[in-house]
Amino acid sequence: MNAPAPPAETLRAALAGLLDGLPPRQAAQAVERLIASYRGATPTDAPILRDRADVAAYAAYRMPATFEAVRSALEAFAEAAPAWVPGSHTDLGGGTGAAAWAVSATWGGKRPVTVLDWAEPALALGREIAAADPALRDVRWQRSRIGAALTLESTDLVTVSYVLNELTAPDRTALVDAAATAAQAVVIVEPGTPDGYARVIEARDRLIGAGFHVAAPCPHSAACPIAPGTDWCHFSARVSRSSLHRQVKGGSLPYEDEKFSYVAAARFPVTPAPSRVVRRPQIRKGQVLLDLCETEPSLHRTTVTKRHGDLYKAARDADWGDAWPPAP
């Protein structure tokens, strides 16, 4: 009997199927219009997701990147809490359910999952896509405003991905507080921009204030050592590009890199990485330069050379976002 396909492959196949019968040019135009809408280039009172074709095109374009970014954050969290598996999951502002797929890819098996979003067309399409994965067929897709009026049932894990940027400051505060009250663990992902990082840091501070321990990416729960306005902490996830991606963005590379910022925190004890690689490693002749966020907390560049033996080999294989040093 053949083993089931990994969630990432199943998701890619399901998304490809959404575009069957939709002319490529129409799909590309829908994505370009929706990107402009989300960036505020059209009136805010105009409907953003007009019909199923809009949602299908945008899901096919954005879900793979959201999935890979959230999965990267969840894997870092799982490394800090290897004995913990969420028994239930709530995804706030989850749209078509990319985070539900990412949780399923990180921790196998079935669990009660609720996806909350205001856009009914996105929820309907998410339900349709989830039918491709037996672990996600019983997900509850619920229409709900995501903001100050939000109330949540108790759950093990809350994910909030690419949502805070769409909310006012008071609504962001209310959402993070609601998540902290309801969940044992909270994972928040935002675009890897200075503004996205600032929203993540704001949420991180509120979670720590509510008694949470930071599991990743930070190796500590103290204040971020980056001076405000001087830099920002973000990471990168590689995403396979579909023909729709290439149409919209141009170019012929089979992949793109999704930049994201995140925080993963829990009410229970966690074991964060001793340090985290926060920039792409620089490989030079006989040495590797690693920029690390360390436990102190501090930012520090370390040089690993051939004389370090196995550690040098590990440094050459290290990637942006990895824990350092690697686990034995």
JSON list of C-alpha atoms in Angstrom, two decimals, residues 90-92 114 116 144 146 149-155 158 160 174-183:
[
{"chain": "A", "resi": 90, "resn": "THR", "atom": "CA", "xyz": [-7.29, 27.42, 16.07]},
{"chain": "A", "resi": 91, "resn": "ASP", "atom": "CA", "xyz": [-6.13, 29.53, 13.12]},
{"chain": "A", "resi": 92, "resn": "LEU", "atom": "CA", "xyz": [-7.10, 33.20, 13.36]},
{"chain": "A", "resi": 114, "resn": "THR", "atom": "CA", "xyz": [-10.99, 25.64, 13.64]},
{"chain": "A", "resi": 116, "resn": "LEU", "atom": "CA", "xyz": [-11.72, 31.68, 11.67]},
{"chain": "A", "resi": 144, "resn": "SER", "atom": "CA", "xyz": [-15.86, 35.52, 12.36]},
{"chain": "A", "resi": 146, "resn": "ILE", "atom": "CA", "xyz": [-10.95, 39.11, 13.65]},
{"chain": "A", "resi": 149, "resn": "ALA", "atom": "CA", "xyz": [-14.76, 41.62, 19.58]},
{"chain": "A", "resi": 150, "resn": "LEU", "atom": "CA", "xyz": [-13.07, 38.25, 19.10]},
{"chain": "A", "resi": 151, "resn": "THR", "atom": "CA", "xyz": [-13.70, 35.57, 21.72]},
{"chain": "A", "resi": 152, "resn": "LEU", "atom": "CA", "xyz": [-11.93, 32.22, 21.56]},
{"chain": "A", "resi": 153, "resn": "GLU", "atom": "CA", "xyz": [-12.56, 28.81, 23.04]},
{"chain": "A", "resi": 154, "resn": "SER", "atom": "CA", "xyz": [-9.66, 27.15, 24.84]},
{"chain": "A", "resi": 155, "resn": "THR", "atom": "CA", "xyz": [-7.24, 25.44, 22.47]},
{"chain": "A", "resi": 158, "resn": "VAL", "atom": "CA", "xyz": [-3.28, 29.37, 18.07]},
{"chain": "A", "resi": 160, "resn": "VAL", "atom": "CA", "xyz": [-1.90, 34.00, 13.42]},
{"chain": "A", "resi": 174, "resn": "ALA", "atom": "CA", "xyz": [-7.07, 42.57, 21.42]},
{"chain": "A", "resi": 175, "resn": "LEU", "atom": "CA", "xyz": [-6.27, 39.66, 19.10]},
{"chain": "A", "resi": 176, "resn": "VAL", "atom": "CA", "xyz": [-2.94, 38.84, 20.78]},
{"chain": "A", "resi": 177, "resn": "ASP", "atom": "CA", "xyz": [-4.52, 39.08, 24.23]},
{"chain": "A", "resi": 178, "resn": "ALA", "atom": "CA", "xyz": [-7.37, 36.78, 23.17]},
{"chain": "A", "resi": 179, "resn": "ALA", "atom": "CA", "xyz": [-4.89, 34.26, 21.77]},
{"chain": "A", "resi": 180, "resn": "ALA", "atom": "CA", "xyz": [-2.81, 34.38, 24.96]},
{"chain": "A", "resi": 181, "resn": "THR", "atom": "CA", "xyz": [-5.90, 33.80, 27.11]},
{"chain": "A", "resi": 182, "resn": "ALA", "atom": "CA", "xyz": [-7.18, 30.86, 25.05]},
{"chain": "A", "resi": 183, "resn": "ALA", "atom": "CA", "xyz": [-4.04, 28.94, 24.07]}
]
